[in-house]
Amino acid sequence: MLRNVFGKSVTRRHVAQLRKCMTPAEEAELKHGGDNGETMNLFTAVNSALDCAMAADDKVSLFGEDVNFGGVFRCSLGLADKYGKDRVFNTPLSEQGIAGFAIGMAVMGHKPVAEIQFADYIFPAFDQIVNEAAKYRFRSGGQFNCGGITFRSPCGAVGHGGLYHSQSVEAYFAHCAGLKIVVPSTPADAKGLLLACIEDPDPCLFFEPKILYRTAEEKVNRDAFVLPIGKGRMIKEGSDVTVVGWGTLVSENGALTKAVQMAEEAGISCEFIDLRSISPWDQEMVTNSVQKTGRLVVSHEASKTNGFGAEIISTVTAECFLSLEAPPTRVCGLDTPFPLIHEKLWLPNEHKNFDAIKAAVGY
Amino acid sequence: MNVMRRASVRTVRQVRRSTGLVDGPDGEVWNIDFTGHNSLTDNMAFKKAAEKPEPLYRVLDAQGECVGEAPDLTEEECRMMNKTMVRQSVMDGILYEAQRQGRISFYMTNYGEEATQIGSVSALKPDDMVYAQYREAGVLLYRGYEINKMIAQCMGTEEDDAKGRQMPIHYGSPEHHYQTISSPLATQLPQAAGAGYTMKLDNVDKVCICYFGDGAASEGDFHPALNFAATLGSRTIFFCRNNGYAISTPAVDQYAGDGIYARGVGYGIRSVRVDGNDIFAVHAATKKARELCIEHNAPVLIEAMTYRGGHHSTSDDSTRYRQKSEVDKWMSGPNPIKRFTRYLEKKNWWSKEDDKQVREETRKEVMAALQRQEKMGFWDPTELITDVFAEPTPALIKQRDEMLAHMRAHPNVYKTA
């Protein structure tokens, strides 16, 4: 029985209708909430989404390491008090255990939200996620599924995280058929997309850029709402070059956002897209845009080789070849583990991105 | 709806109590209070496993004599159990040969382990959820899964409910509460812990049983599965078929401790070791395990000592690593079917004619199903993109259409309907 975040049972068609394209204005109204909006940062928005989901459906549970007292990033503050220890609980310290346990709950019709404390530590769970969760429905011919599962995990550069508190891991999972992957860049998107993941009939990975937990802040609808998975956000329309990113880079003070501002000041009209979903990704929005502008710059924190930028550029090259005025480029982290001291130099900062935009336009 | 304002600062004591550890001291951090003098000693003792291995619970001896307390089973129930063991064995024989003849691509037999399967499933309710490894076909057979469906899955025909997606013997059936088999070992253990946890949450008269082998128990997933089940309270029976071999690796190369039994104890789980070739012992232990799960909202571990009578699979030749005399020893007297048959014959609950009849009927049924499936078609290629997600994505639909166009462009290569 599918239930939407309002607690009402829904058919699959109803879910599809909820997902139908909203105009940007409709989406903004929905997610910021108008008079019903409340200032939230990213972790309070995540907390709000979890609260809404758990209030609407008692099959939703939340667990992982240190979740019970409120979580190391405070995302689960107050939830154990409100929903009880059976639904909001600490697990022993094992990511593969968390993942397998959650799959078993989802198979029985529950909607577990499994927290992996840092995306850098998701790898012990890789087998359960890739070999089990992603393939559960396919291998049984549709007789079984664990679609109720949502994994959520903090990701991304935080300024001092080094090798093991900074990674972006979406590329490893994007290669695996059967998973949905979402990376929000704003509090409102985080709430709407997390609720969409919890409600989604397929296993979802929801990566939360940890540096945005406290630094990103905006008005967010205090009630439940869903945003569509697989649809990007057009941050700004333009005509000279398409600029694509996700997560911290496209947040309000993100490096790609700054680069676009620098470019606009230099007279370059950028069409700026927040991809939001890595799998499935909004190929239509990106290819339509490149057919218009003829130029593409993709940027991601993750290392360059086999990062998700490679997939985007491969598709754009095939679909938009005759429209291209310049080679599509990607601005990424170096092909090294994530370093501590030289983080700012290593990352695709605003200077590297501005240079890439200028190069694309000046080709 | 900002819950932050109502949040209270949770102390360590409150958190500890809130995770619901039943047996631990109230409000403490650990399971022991090491401030009291009773918890201290001046004797430094490094301890290994217990001096002697844990003995096996047994009801029927190797000659089929009931030397323990027989479970409360009727003649009809006992006959059904023996009949299913025989049916499984006959089916195994024919399908193993069918693989040799190239009629199916791969097969795994269950010889010697029939009692671990049928003894346990017969003690459960029909809707207790089963998570299995791959050598538990008798569990499905006992619950009424058709031989025709099994062979359809082995051949991947259009009568395979799994749409021909997996290698043979990867059965699954929601109707029979048996999760689809997956090849990676031990992945089912933490999943079974989660499933058993929902049965506690939903407060239903159900348990989850999870089968796995002695080799699989070495995998990383084994440990959090037991640990989570024990700490969080899952109604899960962890049932280990310790059959002596993981392909060619004997159990003595698999572990140094007292088998899988001692690990259950180590994780704080009620554990028992049984003679897995004694169907009554397996049945009684599973029945008791089920009661314990529900009474205590906690897992139970059963280690059933048994013997893998056949090769690991049709891709294995076990004569390369074990003696025929060893196999013959285990497959003669102590063999579960022979043992139980002797017991039943003495009670006049089974006869040689029954045996002959079951074997003949099963043989006919398996042959008929084989012939039926060999004539069967396969699932349409358009189904390739279904079940990746609940609904295919536009990208997948595009790939399917490209594939279909490719097939149409090469009609001599691809046979289309």
Short mmCIF file of N, CA and C in Angstrom, two decimals, chain A residues 65-122:
data_model
loop_
_atom_site.label_atom_id
_atom_site.label_comp_id
_atom_site.label_asym_id
_atom_site.label_seq_id
_atom_site.Cartn_x
_atom_site.Cartn_y
_atom_site.Cartn_z
N GLU A 65 23.91 5.05 13.23
CA GLU A 65 24.76 5.31 14.39
C GLU A 65 24.41 6.67 14.99
N ASP A 66 24.16 6.68 16.29
CA ASP A 66 23.94 7.94 17.03
C ASP A 66 22.69 8.71 16.61
N VAL A 67 21.74 8.02 16.02
CA VAL A 67 20.53 8.68 15.56
C VAL A 67 19.61 9.04 16.72
N ASN A 68 19.61 8.21 17.75
CA ASN A 68 18.64 8.36 18.84
C ASN A 68 18.75 9.68 19.58
N PHE A 69 19.97 10.12 19.88
CA PHE A 69 20.08 11.35 20.69
C PHE A 69 19.89 12.60 19.85
N GLY A 70 19.82 12.46 18.55
CA GLY A 70 19.63 13.61 17.67
C GLY A 70 20.57 13.62 16.48
N GLY A 71 21.59 12.76 16.52
CA GLY A 71 22.47 12.65 15.36
C GLY A 71 23.67 13.58 15.45
N VAL A 72 24.77 13.17 14.86
CA VAL A 72 25.99 13.99 14.95
C VAL A 72 25.85 15.31 14.22
N PHE A 73 24.88 15.41 13.31
CA PHE A 73 24.60 16.67 12.65
C PHE A 73 23.22 17.22 13.02
N ARG A 74 22.63 16.64 14.05
CA ARG A 74 21.36 17.12 14.62
C ARG A 74 20.16 16.91 13.70
N CYS A 75 20.30 16.09 12.69
CA CYS A 75 19.18 15.89 11.77
C CYS A 75 18.01 15.16 12.41
N SER A 76 18.28 14.37 13.45
CA SER A 76 17.19 13.59 14.05
C SER A 76 16.80 14.11 15.43
N LEU A 77 17.10 15.37 15.70
CA LEU A 77 16.78 15.96 17.00
C LEU A 77 15.28 15.85 17.31
N GLY A 78 14.96 15.35 18.50
CA GLY A 78 13.57 15.31 18.94
C GLY A 78 12.72 14.18 18.40
N LEU A 79 13.23 13.45 17.43
CA LEU A 79 12.38 12.46 16.78
C LEU A 79 12.17 11.21 17.64
N ALA A 80 13.18 10.82 18.41
CA ALA A 80 13.02 9.64 19.27
C ALA A 80 11.98 9.92 20.35
N ASP A 81 12.03 11.13 20.90
CA ASP A 81 11.03 11.51 21.91
C ASP A 81 9.64 11.42 21.32
N LYS A 82 9.51 11.87 20.09
CA LYS A 82 8.19 11.98 19.49
C LYS A 82 7.66 10.63 19.00
N TYR A 83 8.54 9.81 18.41
CA TYR A 83 8.05 8.60 17.75
C TYR A 83 8.48 7.31 18.43
N GLY A 84 9.28 7.41 19.48
CA GLY A 84 9.63 6.23 20.25
C GLY A 84 10.88 5.53 19.78
N LYS A 85 11.44 4.74 20.69
CA LYS A 85 12.72 4.08 20.41
C LYS A 85 12.60 2.95 19.41
N ASP A 86 11.40 2.41 19.19
CA ASP A 86 11.26 1.32 18.22
C ASP A 86 11.40 1.83 16.80
N ARG A 87 11.12 3.12 16.61
CA ARG A 87 11.16 3.70 15.27
C ARG A 87 12.35 4.62 15.03
N VAL A 88 12.93 5.14 16.10
CA VAL A 88 14.10 6.02 15.95
C VAL A 88 15.17 5.48 16.87
N PHE A 89 16.13 4.76 16.31
CA PHE A 89 17.03 4.03 17.19
C PHE A 89 18.46 3.98 16.69
N ASN A 90 19.35 3.75 17.66
CA ASN A 90 20.76 3.54 17.35
C ASN A 90 20.95 2.10 16.94
N THR A 91 21.77 1.89 15.96
CA THR A 91 22.20 0.54 15.64
C THR A 91 23.63 0.37 16.13
N PRO A 92 24.08 -0.86 16.26
CA PRO A 92 25.52 -1.04 16.48
C PRO A 92 26.30 -0.49 15.28
N LEU A 93 27.59 -0.36 15.44
CA LEU A 93 28.41 0.35 14.48
C LEU A 93 28.78 -0.54 13.30
N SER A 94 27.92 -0.58 12.29
CA SER A 94 28.20 -1.40 11.13
C SER A 94 27.34 -0.95 9.96
N GLU A 95 27.99 -0.37 8.95
CA GLU A 95 27.24 0.14 7.81
C GLU A 95 26.62 -1.00 7.00
N GLN A 96 27.35 -2.13 6.91
CA GLN A 96 26.77 -3.23 6.16
C GLN A 96 25.57 -3.80 6.91
N GLY A 97 25.63 -3.74 8.22
CA GLY A 97 24.49 -4.18 9.02
C GLY A 97 23.30 -3.24 8.86
N ILE A 98 23.58 -1.95 8.90
CA ILE A 98 22.51 -0.95 8.73
C ILE A 98 21.81 -1.17 7.39
N ALA A 99 22.61 -1.34 6.35
CA ALA A 99 22.04 -1.49 5.01
C ALA A 99 21.22 -2.77 4.89
N GLY A 100 21.79 -3.90 5.32
CA GLY A 100 21.07 -5.16 5.21
C GLY A 100 19.81 -5.17 6.05
N PHE A 101 19.91 -4.67 7.26
CA PHE A 101 18.76 -4.61 8.17
C PHE A 101 17.64 -3.79 7.55
N ALA A 102 18.01 -2.65 6.95
CA ALA A 102 17.00 -1.78 6.34
C ALA A 102 16.34 -2.48 5.15
N ILE A 103 17.11 -3.21 4.36
CA ILE A 103 16.54 -3.93 3.23
C ILE A 103 15.50 -4.93 3.72
N GLY A 104 15.83 -5.66 4.77
CA GLY A 104 14.89 -6.63 5.33
C GLY A 104 13.61 -5.98 5.81
N MET A 105 13.72 -4.80 6.40
CA MET A 105 12.52 -4.09 6.85
C MET A 105 11.68 -3.65 5.66
N ALA A 106 12.36 -3.15 4.62
CA ALA A 106 11.63 -2.65 3.45
C ALA A 106 10.92 -3.79 2.73
N VAL A 107 11.55 -4.96 2.69
CA VAL A 107 10.93 -6.11 2.03
C VAL A 107 9.62 -6.47 2.71
N MET A 108 9.54 -6.22 4.02
CA MET A 108 8.32 -6.52 4.78
C MET A 108 7.32 -5.38 4.73
N GLY A 109 7.56 -4.40 3.88
CA GLY A 109 6.57 -3.34 3.68
C GLY A 109 6.80 -2.09 4.51
N HIS A 110 7.92 -2.06 5.23
CA HIS A 110 8.22 -0.85 6.00
C HIS A 110 9.00 0.13 5.14
N LYS A 111 9.16 1.36 5.66
CA LYS A 111 9.90 2.40 4.94
C LYS A 111 11.04 2.89 5.83
N PRO A 112 12.11 2.12 5.87
CA PRO A 112 13.20 2.51 6.74
C PRO A 112 14.05 3.62 6.11
N VAL A 113 14.41 4.60 6.91
CA VAL A 113 15.37 5.62 6.50
C VAL A 113 16.67 5.26 7.22
N ALA A 114 17.63 4.78 6.45
CA ALA A 114 18.88 4.27 7.03
C ALA A 114 19.95 5.33 6.89
N GLU A 115 20.49 5.77 8.02
CA GLU A 115 21.52 6.81 7.97
C GLU A 115 22.91 6.19 7.98
N ILE A 116 23.75 6.61 7.05
CA ILE A 116 25.17 6.26 7.05
C ILE A 116 25.89 7.54 7.48
N GLN A 117 26.59 7.50 8.57
CA GLN A 117 27.04 8.73 9.23
C GLN A 117 27.88 9.66 8.35
N PHE A 118 28.72 9.11 7.51
CA PHE A 118 29.45 9.88 6.51
C PHE A 118 29.47 9.06 5.22
N ALA A 119 29.28 9.71 4.09
CA ALA A 119 29.30 8.99 2.82
C ALA A 119 30.63 8.28 2.62
N ASP A 120 31.69 8.78 3.24
CA ASP A 120 33.00 8.14 3.16
C ASP A 120 32.97 6.73 3.73
N TYR A 121 31.97 6.43 4.57
CA TYR A 121 31.89 5.13 5.23
C TYR A 121 30.79 4.25 4.65
N ILE A 122 30.34 4.59 3.47
CA ILE A 122 29.26 3.81 2.88
C ILE A 122 29.78 2.53 2.23
#
